[in-house]
CSV table of C-alpha atoms in Angstrom, one decimal:
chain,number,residue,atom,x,y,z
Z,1236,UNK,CA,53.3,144.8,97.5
Z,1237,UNK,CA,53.2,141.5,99.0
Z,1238,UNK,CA,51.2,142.5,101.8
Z,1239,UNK,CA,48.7,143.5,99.5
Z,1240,UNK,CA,48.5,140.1,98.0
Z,1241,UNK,CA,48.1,138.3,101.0
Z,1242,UNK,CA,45.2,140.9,102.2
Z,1243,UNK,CA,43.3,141.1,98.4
Z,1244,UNK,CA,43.6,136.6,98.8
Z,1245,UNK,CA,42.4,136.7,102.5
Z,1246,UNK,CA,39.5,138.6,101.3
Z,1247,UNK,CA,39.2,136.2,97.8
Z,1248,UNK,CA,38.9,133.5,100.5
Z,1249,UNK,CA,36.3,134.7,102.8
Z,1250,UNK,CA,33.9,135.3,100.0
Z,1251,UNK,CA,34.9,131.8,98.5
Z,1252,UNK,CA,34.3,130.1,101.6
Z,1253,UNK,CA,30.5,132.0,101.9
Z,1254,UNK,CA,29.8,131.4,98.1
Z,1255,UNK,CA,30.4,127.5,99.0
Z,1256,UNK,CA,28.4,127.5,102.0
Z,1257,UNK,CA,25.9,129.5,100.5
Z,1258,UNK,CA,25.9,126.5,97.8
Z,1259,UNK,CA,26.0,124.0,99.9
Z,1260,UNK,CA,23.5,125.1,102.5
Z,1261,UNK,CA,20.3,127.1,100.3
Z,1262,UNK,CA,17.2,124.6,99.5
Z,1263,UNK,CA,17.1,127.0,95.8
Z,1264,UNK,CA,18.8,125.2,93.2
Z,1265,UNK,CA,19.0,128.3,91.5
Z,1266,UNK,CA,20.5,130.3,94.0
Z,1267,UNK,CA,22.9,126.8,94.6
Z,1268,UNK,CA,24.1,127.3,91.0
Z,1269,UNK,CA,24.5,131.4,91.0
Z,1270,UNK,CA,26.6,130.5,94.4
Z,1271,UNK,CA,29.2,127.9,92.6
Z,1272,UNK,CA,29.7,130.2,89.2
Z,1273,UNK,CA,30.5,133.1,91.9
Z,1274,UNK,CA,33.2,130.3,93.3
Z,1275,UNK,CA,34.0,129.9,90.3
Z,1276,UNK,CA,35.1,133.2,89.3
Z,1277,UNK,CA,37.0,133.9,92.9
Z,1278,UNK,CA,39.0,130.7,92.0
Z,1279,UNK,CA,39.7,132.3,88.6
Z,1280,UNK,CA,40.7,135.6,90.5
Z,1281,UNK,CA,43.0,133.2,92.5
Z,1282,UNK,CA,44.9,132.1,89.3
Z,1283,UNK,CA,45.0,135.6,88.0
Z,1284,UNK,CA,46.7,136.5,91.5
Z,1285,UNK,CA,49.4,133.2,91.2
Z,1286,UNK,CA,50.6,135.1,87.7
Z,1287,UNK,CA,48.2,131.9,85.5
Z,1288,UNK,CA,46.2,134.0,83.4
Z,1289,UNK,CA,45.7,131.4,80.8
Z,1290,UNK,CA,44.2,128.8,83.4
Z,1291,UNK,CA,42.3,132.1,84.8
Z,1292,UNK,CA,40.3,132.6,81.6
Z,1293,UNK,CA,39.9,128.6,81.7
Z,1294,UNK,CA,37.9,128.7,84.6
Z,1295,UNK,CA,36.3,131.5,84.3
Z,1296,UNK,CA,34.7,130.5,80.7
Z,1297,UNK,CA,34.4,127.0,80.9
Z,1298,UNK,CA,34.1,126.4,85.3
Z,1299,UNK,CA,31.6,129.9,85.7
Z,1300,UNK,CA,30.5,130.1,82.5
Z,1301,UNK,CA,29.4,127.3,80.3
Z,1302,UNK,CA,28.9,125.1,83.4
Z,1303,UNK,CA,26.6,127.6,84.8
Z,1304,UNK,CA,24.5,127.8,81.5
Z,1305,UNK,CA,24.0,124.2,81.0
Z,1306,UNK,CA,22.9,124.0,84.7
Z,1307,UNK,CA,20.8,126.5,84.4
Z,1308,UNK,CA,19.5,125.1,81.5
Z,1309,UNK,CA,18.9,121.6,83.2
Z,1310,UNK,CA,17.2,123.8,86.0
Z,1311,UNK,CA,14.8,125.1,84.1
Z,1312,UNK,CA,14.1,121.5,82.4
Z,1313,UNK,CA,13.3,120.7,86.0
Z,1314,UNK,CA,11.9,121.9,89.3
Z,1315,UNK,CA,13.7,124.4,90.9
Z,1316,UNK,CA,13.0,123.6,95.0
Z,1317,UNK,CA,14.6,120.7,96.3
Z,1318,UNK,CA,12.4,118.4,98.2
């Protein structure tokens, strides 16, 4: 069972480390803030995986959630290219 742990968190980790990238690198704003709520819910599958469910559902309703709606909310107030 461990070993399947460590393989389903290697994998957690890839796709974290390309949803930050992603993030960090796209000109889209929009695309920027769909990439960090994605983050954001493979962090909340980490916590789920370290046995914290409570802090799980944390991040995933508060970190991917409601932080995603008010930036995509902001987003909208604004222009959505950087320049």
């Amino acid at each position: 069972m461990p070993e399947v742990i460590l393989i389903v968190s290697g994998v957690l980790g890839f796709f974290l480390l390309v949803s930050a990238l992603v993030a960090w690198l796209t000109r889209d704003l929009l695309v920027a803030v769909l990439a960090t709520a994605a983050a954001g819910l493979l962090v909340s599958l980490f916590y789920l995986i370290l046995q914290a469910p409570d802090v799980a559902i944390t991040e995933a309703s508060i970190g991917a959630g409601l932080t995603t709606g008010i930036f995509v909310y902001v987003l909208s107030k604004t222009e959505r290219y950087e320049k």
